[in-house]
One Martini backbone bead per residue (centre of mass of N, CA, C, O) as a GRO file, in nm:
protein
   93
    1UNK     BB    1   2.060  -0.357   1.751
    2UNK     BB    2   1.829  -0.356   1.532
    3UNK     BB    3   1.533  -0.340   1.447
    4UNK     BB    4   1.270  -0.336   1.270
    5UNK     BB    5   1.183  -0.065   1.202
    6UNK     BB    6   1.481   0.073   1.129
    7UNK     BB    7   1.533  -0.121   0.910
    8UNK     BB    8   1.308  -0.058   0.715
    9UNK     BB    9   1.387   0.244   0.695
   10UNK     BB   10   1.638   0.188   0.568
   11UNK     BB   11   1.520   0.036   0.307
   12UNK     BB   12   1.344   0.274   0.268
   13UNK     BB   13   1.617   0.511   0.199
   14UNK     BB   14   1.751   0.310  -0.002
   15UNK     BB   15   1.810   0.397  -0.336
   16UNK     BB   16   1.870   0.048  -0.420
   17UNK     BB   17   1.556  -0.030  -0.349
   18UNK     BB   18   1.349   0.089  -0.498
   19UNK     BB   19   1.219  -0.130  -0.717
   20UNK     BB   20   1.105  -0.306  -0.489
   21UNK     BB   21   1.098  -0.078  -0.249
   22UNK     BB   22   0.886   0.216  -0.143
   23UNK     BB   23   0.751   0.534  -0.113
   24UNK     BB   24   0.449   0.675  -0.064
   25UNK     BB   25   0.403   0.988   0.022
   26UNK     BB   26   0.585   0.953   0.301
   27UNK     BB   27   0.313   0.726   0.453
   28UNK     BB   28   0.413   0.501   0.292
   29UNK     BB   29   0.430   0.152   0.120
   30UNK     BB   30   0.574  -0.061  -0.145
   31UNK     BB   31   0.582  -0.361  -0.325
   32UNK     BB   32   0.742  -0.386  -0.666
   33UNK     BB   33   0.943  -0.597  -0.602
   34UNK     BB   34   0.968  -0.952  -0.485
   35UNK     BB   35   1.181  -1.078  -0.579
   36UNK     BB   36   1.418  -0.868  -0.494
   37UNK     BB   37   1.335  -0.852  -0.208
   38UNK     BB   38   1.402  -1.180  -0.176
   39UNK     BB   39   1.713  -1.165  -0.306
   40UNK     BB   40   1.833  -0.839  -0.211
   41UNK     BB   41   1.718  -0.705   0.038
   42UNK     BB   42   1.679  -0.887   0.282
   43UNK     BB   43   1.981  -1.057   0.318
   44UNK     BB   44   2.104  -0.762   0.399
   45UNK     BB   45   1.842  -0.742   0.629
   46UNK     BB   46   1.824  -1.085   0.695
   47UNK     BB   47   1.806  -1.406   0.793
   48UNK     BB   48   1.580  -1.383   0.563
   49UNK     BB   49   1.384  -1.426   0.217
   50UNK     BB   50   1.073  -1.402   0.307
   51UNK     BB   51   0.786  -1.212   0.263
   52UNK     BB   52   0.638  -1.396   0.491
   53UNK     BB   53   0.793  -1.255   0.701
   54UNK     BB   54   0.788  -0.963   0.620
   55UNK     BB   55   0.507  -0.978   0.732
   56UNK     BB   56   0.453  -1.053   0.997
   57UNK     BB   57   0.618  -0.854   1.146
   58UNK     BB   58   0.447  -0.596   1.017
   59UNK     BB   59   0.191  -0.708   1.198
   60UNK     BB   60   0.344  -0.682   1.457
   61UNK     BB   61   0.412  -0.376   1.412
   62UNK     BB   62   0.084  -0.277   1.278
   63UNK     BB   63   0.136  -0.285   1.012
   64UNK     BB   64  -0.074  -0.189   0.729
   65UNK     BB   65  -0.306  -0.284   0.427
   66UNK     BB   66  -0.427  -0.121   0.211
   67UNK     BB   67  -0.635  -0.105  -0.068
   68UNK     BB   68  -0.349   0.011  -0.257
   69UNK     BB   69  -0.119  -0.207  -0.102
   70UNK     BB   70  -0.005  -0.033   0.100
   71UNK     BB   71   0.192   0.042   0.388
   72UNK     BB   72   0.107   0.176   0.707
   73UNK     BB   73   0.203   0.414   0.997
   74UNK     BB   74   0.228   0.659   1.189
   75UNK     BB   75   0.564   0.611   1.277
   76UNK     BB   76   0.565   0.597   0.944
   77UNK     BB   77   0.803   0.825   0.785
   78UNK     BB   78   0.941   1.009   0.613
   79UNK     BB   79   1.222   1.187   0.774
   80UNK     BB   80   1.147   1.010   1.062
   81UNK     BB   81   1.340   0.842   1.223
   82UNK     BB   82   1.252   0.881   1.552
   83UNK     BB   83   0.948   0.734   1.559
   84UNK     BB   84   1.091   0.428   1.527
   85UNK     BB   85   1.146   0.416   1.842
   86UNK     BB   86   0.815   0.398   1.927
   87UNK     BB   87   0.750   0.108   1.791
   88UNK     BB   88   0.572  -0.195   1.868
   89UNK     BB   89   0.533  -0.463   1.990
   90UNK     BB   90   0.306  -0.715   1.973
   91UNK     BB   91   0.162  -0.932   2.213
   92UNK     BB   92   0.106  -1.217   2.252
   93UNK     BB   93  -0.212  -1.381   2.270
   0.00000   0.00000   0.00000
């Protein structure tokens, strides 16, 4: 079964997808339609169809959000599938 980082490239790679969501200079991404995120994309790949769950996610495996809205992380790059395997989730502390 695929982890969440694996899920995500994957979501973000999938041209279907781009409306709600897509890659910004292929070192960051955004989320660009909510509604259809959580319509259309998320029940895809996602027992749950919130927002709000794929955004703690998100913060569990250390993605955060810039200034410009944009998440990123150094191991989520476009093109570089290999990366997102090295991705940990954080330990509840």
């Amino acid at each position: 079964m695929a982890q969440f980082p694996e899920k995500l490239y994957n979501i973000l790679c999938d041209p279907s997808n781009r409306e709600a969501i897509s890659w910004v200079k292929g070192v960051s991404f955004s989320v660009n339609d909510r509604r259809r995120l959580e319509l259309e994309v998320l029940p895809k790949y996602f027992r749950h169809a919130k927002l709000t769950s794929f955004q703690r996610q998100l913060s569990l495996y250390g993605i955060k959000r810039n200034a410009d809205e944009a998440y990123s992380h150094p191991l989520l790059q476009e093109g570089r599938p290999d990366l997102v395997h090295q991705m940990r989730r954080k330990s509840k502390v």
